[in-house]
CSV table of C-alpha atoms in Angstrom, one decimal:
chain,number,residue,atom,x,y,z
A,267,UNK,CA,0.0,0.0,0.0
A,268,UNK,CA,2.4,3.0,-1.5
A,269,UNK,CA,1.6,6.0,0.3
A,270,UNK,CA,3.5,9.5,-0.8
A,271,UNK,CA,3.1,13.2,-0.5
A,272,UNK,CA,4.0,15.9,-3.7
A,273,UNK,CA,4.4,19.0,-3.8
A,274,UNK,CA,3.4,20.1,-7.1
A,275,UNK,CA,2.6,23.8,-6.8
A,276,UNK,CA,2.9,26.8,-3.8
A,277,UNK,CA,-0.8,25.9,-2.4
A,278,UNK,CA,-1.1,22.4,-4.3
A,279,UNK,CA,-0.4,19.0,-3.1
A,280,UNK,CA,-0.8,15.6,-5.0
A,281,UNK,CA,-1.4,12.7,-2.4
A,282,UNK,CA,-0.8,9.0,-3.9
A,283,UNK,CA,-2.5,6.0,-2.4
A,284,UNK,CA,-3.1,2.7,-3.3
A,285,UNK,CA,-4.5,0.3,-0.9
A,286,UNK,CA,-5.6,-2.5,-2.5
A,287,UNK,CA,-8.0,-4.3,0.4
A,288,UNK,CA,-10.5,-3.0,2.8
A,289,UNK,CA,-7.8,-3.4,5.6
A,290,UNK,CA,-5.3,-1.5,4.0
A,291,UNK,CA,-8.1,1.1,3.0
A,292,UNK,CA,-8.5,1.4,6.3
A,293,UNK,CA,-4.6,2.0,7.1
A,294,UNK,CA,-4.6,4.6,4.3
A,295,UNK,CA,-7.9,6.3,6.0
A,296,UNK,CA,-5.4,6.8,9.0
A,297,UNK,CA,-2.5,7.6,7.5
A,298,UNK,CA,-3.6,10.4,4.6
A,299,UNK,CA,-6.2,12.2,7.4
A,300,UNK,CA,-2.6,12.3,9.5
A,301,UNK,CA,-1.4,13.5,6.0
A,302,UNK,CA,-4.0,16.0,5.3
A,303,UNK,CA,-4.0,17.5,8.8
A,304,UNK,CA,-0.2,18.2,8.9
A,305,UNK,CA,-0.5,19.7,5.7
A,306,UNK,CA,-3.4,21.7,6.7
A,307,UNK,CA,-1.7,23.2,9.7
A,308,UNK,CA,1.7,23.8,8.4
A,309,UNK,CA,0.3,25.4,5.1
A,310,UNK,CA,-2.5,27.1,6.1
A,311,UNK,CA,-2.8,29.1,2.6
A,312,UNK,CA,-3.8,25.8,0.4
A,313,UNK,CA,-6.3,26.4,-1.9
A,314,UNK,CA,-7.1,23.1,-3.4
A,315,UNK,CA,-6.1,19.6,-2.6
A,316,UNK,CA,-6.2,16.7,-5.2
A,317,UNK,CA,-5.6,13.1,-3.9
A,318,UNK,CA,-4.8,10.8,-6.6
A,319,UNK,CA,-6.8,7.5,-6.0
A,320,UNK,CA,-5.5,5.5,-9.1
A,321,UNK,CA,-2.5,4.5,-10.5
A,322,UNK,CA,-2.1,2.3,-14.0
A,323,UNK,CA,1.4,0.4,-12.0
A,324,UNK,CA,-0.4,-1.3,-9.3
A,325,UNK,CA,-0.6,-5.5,-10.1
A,326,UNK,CA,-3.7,-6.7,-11.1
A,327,UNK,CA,-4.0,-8.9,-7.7
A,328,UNK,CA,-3.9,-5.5,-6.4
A,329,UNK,CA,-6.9,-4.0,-7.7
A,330,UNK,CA,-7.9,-0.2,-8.0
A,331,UNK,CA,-9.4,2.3,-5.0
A,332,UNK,CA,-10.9,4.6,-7.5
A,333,UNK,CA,-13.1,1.5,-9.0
A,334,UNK,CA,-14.8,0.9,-5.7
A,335,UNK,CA,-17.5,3.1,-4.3
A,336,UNK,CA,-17.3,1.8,-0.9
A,337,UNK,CA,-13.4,2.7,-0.6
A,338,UNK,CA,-14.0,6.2,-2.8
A,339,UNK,CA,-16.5,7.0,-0.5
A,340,UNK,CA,-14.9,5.7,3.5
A,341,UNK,CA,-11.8,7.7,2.4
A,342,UNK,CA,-13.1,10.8,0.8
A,343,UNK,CA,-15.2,11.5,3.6
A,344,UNK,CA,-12.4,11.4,6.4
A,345,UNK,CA,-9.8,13.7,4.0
A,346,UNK,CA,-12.6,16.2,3.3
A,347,UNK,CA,-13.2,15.8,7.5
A,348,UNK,CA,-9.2,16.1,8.1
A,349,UNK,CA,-9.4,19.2,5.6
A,350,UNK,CA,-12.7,21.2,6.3
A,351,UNK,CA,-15.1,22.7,3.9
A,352,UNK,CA,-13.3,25.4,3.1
A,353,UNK,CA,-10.4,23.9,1.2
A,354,UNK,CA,-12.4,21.6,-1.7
A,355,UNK,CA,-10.6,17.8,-2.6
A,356,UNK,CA,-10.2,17.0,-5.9
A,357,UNK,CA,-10.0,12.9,-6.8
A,358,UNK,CA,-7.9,12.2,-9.6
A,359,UNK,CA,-9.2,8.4,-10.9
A,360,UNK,CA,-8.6,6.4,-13.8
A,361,UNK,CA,-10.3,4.3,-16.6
A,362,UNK,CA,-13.3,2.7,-15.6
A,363,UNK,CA,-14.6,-1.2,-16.9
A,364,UNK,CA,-18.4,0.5,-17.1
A,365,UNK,CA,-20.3,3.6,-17.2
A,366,UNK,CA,-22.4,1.8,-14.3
A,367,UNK,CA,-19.1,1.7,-12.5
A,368,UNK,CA,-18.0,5.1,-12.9
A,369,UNK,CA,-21.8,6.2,-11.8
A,370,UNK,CA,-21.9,4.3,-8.4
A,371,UNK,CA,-17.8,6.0,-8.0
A,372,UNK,CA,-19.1,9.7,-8.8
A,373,UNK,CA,-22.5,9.2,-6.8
A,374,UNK,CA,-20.2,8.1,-3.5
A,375,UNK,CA,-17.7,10.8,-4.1
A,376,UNK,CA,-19.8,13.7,-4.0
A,377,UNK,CA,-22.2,11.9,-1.5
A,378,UNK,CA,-18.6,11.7,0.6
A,379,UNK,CA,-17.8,16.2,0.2
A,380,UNK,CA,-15.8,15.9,-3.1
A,381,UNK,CA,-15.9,19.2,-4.7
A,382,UNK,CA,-14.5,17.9,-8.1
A,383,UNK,CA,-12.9,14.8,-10.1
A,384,UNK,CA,-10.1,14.9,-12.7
A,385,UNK,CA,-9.5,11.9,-14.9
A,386,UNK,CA,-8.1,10.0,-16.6
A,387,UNK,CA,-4.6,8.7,-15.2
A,388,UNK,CA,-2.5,6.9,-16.9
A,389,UNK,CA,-3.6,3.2,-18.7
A,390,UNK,CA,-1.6,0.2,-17.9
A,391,UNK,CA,-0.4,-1.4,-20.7
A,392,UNK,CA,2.1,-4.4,-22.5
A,393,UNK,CA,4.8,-2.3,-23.1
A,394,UNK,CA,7.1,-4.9,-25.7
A,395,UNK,CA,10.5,-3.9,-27.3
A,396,UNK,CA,11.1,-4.6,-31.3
A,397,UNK,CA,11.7,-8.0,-30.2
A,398,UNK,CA,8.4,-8.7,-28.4
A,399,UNK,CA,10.1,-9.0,-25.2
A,400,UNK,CA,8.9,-6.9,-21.9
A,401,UNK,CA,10.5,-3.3,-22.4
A,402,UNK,CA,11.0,-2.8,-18.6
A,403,UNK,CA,12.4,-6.5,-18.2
A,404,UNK,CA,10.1,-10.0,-17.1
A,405,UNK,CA,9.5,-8.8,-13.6
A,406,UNK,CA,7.6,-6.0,-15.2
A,407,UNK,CA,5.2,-6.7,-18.2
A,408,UNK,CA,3.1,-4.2,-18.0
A,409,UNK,CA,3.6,0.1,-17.3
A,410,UNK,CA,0.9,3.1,-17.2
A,411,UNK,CA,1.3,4.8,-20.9
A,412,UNK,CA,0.7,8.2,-20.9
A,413,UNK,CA,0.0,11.6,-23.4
A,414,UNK,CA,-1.4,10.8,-27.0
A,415,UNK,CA,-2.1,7.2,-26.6
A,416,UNK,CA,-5.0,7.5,-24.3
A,417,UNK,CA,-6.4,10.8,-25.6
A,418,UNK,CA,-9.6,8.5,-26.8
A,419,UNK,CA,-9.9,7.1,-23.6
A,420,UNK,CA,-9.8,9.9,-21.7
A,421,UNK,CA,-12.1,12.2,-24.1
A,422,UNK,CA,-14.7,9.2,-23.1
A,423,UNK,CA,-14.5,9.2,-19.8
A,424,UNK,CA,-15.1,13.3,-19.6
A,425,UNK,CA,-18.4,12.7,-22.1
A,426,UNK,CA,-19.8,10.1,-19.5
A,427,UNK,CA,-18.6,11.9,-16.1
A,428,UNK,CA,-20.5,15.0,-17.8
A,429,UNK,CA,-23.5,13.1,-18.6
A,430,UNK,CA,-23.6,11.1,-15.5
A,431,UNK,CA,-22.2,14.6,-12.8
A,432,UNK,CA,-25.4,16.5,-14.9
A,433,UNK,CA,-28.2,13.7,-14.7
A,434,UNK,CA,-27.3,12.7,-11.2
A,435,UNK,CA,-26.9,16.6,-9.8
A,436,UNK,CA,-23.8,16.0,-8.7
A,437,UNK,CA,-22.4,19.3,-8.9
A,438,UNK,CA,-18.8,18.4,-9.4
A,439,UNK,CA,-16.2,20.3,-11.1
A,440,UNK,CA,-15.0,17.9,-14.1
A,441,UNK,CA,-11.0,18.0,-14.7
A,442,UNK,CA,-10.0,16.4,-18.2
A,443,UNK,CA,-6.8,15.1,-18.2
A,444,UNK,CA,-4.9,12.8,-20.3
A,445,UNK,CA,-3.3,12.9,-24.3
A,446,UNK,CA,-3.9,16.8,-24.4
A,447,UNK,CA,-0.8,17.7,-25.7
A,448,UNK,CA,-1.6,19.7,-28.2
A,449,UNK,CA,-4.2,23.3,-28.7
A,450,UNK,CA,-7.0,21.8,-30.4
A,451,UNK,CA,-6.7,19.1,-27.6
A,452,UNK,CA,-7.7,21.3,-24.9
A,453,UNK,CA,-10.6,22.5,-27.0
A,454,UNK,CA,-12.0,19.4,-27.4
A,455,UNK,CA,-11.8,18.1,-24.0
A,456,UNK,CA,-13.9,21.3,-22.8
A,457,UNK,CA,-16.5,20.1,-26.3
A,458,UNK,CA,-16.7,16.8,-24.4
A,459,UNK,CA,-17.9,18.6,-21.1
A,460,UNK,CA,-14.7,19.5,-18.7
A,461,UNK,CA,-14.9,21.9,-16.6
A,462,UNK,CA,-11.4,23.0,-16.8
A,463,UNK,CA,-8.1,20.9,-18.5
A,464,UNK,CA,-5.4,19.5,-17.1
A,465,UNK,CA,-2.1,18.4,-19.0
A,466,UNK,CA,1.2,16.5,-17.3
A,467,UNK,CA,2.8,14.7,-20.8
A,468,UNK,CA,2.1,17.1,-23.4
A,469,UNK,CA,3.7,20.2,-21.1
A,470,UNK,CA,6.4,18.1,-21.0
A,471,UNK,CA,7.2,18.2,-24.2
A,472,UNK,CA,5.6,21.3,-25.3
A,473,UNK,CA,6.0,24.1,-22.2
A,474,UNK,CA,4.0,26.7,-23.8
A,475,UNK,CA,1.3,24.6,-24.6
A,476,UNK,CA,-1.1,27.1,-22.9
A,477,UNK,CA,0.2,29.8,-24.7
A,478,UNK,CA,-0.7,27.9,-27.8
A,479,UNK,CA,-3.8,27.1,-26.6
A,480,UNK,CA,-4.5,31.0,-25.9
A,481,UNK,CA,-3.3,32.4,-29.2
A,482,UNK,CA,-5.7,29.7,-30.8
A,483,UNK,CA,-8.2,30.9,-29.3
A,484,UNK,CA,-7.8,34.3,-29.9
A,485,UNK,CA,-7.7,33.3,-34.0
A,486,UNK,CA,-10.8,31.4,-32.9
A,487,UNK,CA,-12.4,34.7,-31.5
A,488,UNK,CA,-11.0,36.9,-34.4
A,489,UNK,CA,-12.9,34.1,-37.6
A,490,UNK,CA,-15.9,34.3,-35.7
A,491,UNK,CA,-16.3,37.9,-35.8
A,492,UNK,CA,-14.8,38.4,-39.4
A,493,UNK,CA,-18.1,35.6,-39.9
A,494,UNK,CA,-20.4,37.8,-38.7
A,495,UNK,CA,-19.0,40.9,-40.0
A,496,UNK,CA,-18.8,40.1,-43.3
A,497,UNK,CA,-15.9,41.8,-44.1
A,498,UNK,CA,-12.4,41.0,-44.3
A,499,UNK,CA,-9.5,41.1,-41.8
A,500,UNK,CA,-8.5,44.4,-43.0
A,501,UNK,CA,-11.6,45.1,-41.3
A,502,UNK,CA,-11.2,44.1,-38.0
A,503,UNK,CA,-8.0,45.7,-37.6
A,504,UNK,CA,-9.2,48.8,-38.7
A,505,UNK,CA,-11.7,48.5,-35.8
A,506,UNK,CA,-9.5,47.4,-33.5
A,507,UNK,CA,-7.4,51.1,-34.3
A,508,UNK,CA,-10.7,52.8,-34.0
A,509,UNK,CA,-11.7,51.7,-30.8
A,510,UNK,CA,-8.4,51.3,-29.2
């Protein structure tokens, strides 16, 4: 049962868990509300908190947290107790076997004082070199893949967490995350129904991936009013002088 603490950000903290039974749910209960009321009282100023729940390098004989509603809900309730109301938990989750699934896990969450749920994490995966061999050696056949690979997957999951958070009322803040690493990306995870977008891969490799993602927008802003103008671009600059 890996426990850690990150500090991502001033204000932000990521906090890992994987228990894998109810026993060593309830170990992680005590151990992350320990967690979340040091953190609370030595950084008084934290906005937001997002506890990651999954993680795509756990063993299958291990199981998931974020698939079970029971465990979502026993530990989101005593971190959102350890924390108070006025600093909202985010759960970061993974891909789910069944829109039924991901139903019962949203419905316990919010039920529990979760203010909001990103997704998706990584997806574990045979990872095989050019010879069809494990790439990470024998002892470790599978690895979580990340950026481009699971965009599909996690543009999915946002258009059922949308249609599930609106139907249910569950008035939770929806976080897309996963194979954004382009402009266009972000637009289309906010299409499917995010709330906000999240990227960890694509900044990586592309640091001013928000930048892109603003100047696209602004060309976005800038064809929409040449269509309803009528006019060209010369237009529109000659407006911009005029009103400036």
């Amino acid at each position: 049962m890996p426990i850690s603490i990150r500090c991502a950000a001033q204000g932000r903290y990521h906090i890992h868990a994987t228990p894998t039974t109810s026993t060593a749910c309830q170990l992680a209960i005590m151990s992350l509300r320990a967690t979340f009321k040091e953190i609370k009282s030595c950084c008084p100023g934290a906005g937001i908190i997002e506890a990651n729940y999954s993680c795509p390098n756990v063993s299958k004989g291990q199981g998931a947290l974020y698939t079970d509603a029971g465990q979502v809900a026993a530990l989101s309730q005593a971190l959102v107790t350890a924390l108070g109301r006025e600093v909202p938990l985010i759960i970061k989750v993974g891909a789910f076997l069944s829109k039924h699934q991901l139903d019962d896990v949203l419905v316990a969450a919010a039920a529990a004082g979760v203010r909001g749920v990103a997704g998706i994490n990584g997806l574990s995966r045979h990872i095989v070199n050019t010879d069809g061999l494990p790439a990470l050696g024998p002892d470790r056949p599978t690895s979580g893949v990340c950026g481009a690979p699971i965009r599909q997957a996690a543009l999915e999951f946002v258009q059922s967490a949308r249609e599930i958070i609106n139907r249910q009322g569950l008035g939770l803040t929806l976080i897309g995350v996963g194979g954004v690493t382009c402009a266009q990306h972000v637009d289309d995870m906010l299409d499917a129904g995010a709330d906000i977008v999240q990227s960890a891969t694509g900044m990586m490799w592309n640091p001013l991936l928000a930048c892109d993602h603003h100047q696209l927008a602004d060309r976005e802003k800038a064809g929409v009013a040449k269509q309803k103008s009528g006019f060209d671009h010369g237009w529109l600059v000659a407006q911009a002088v005029l009103n400036s």
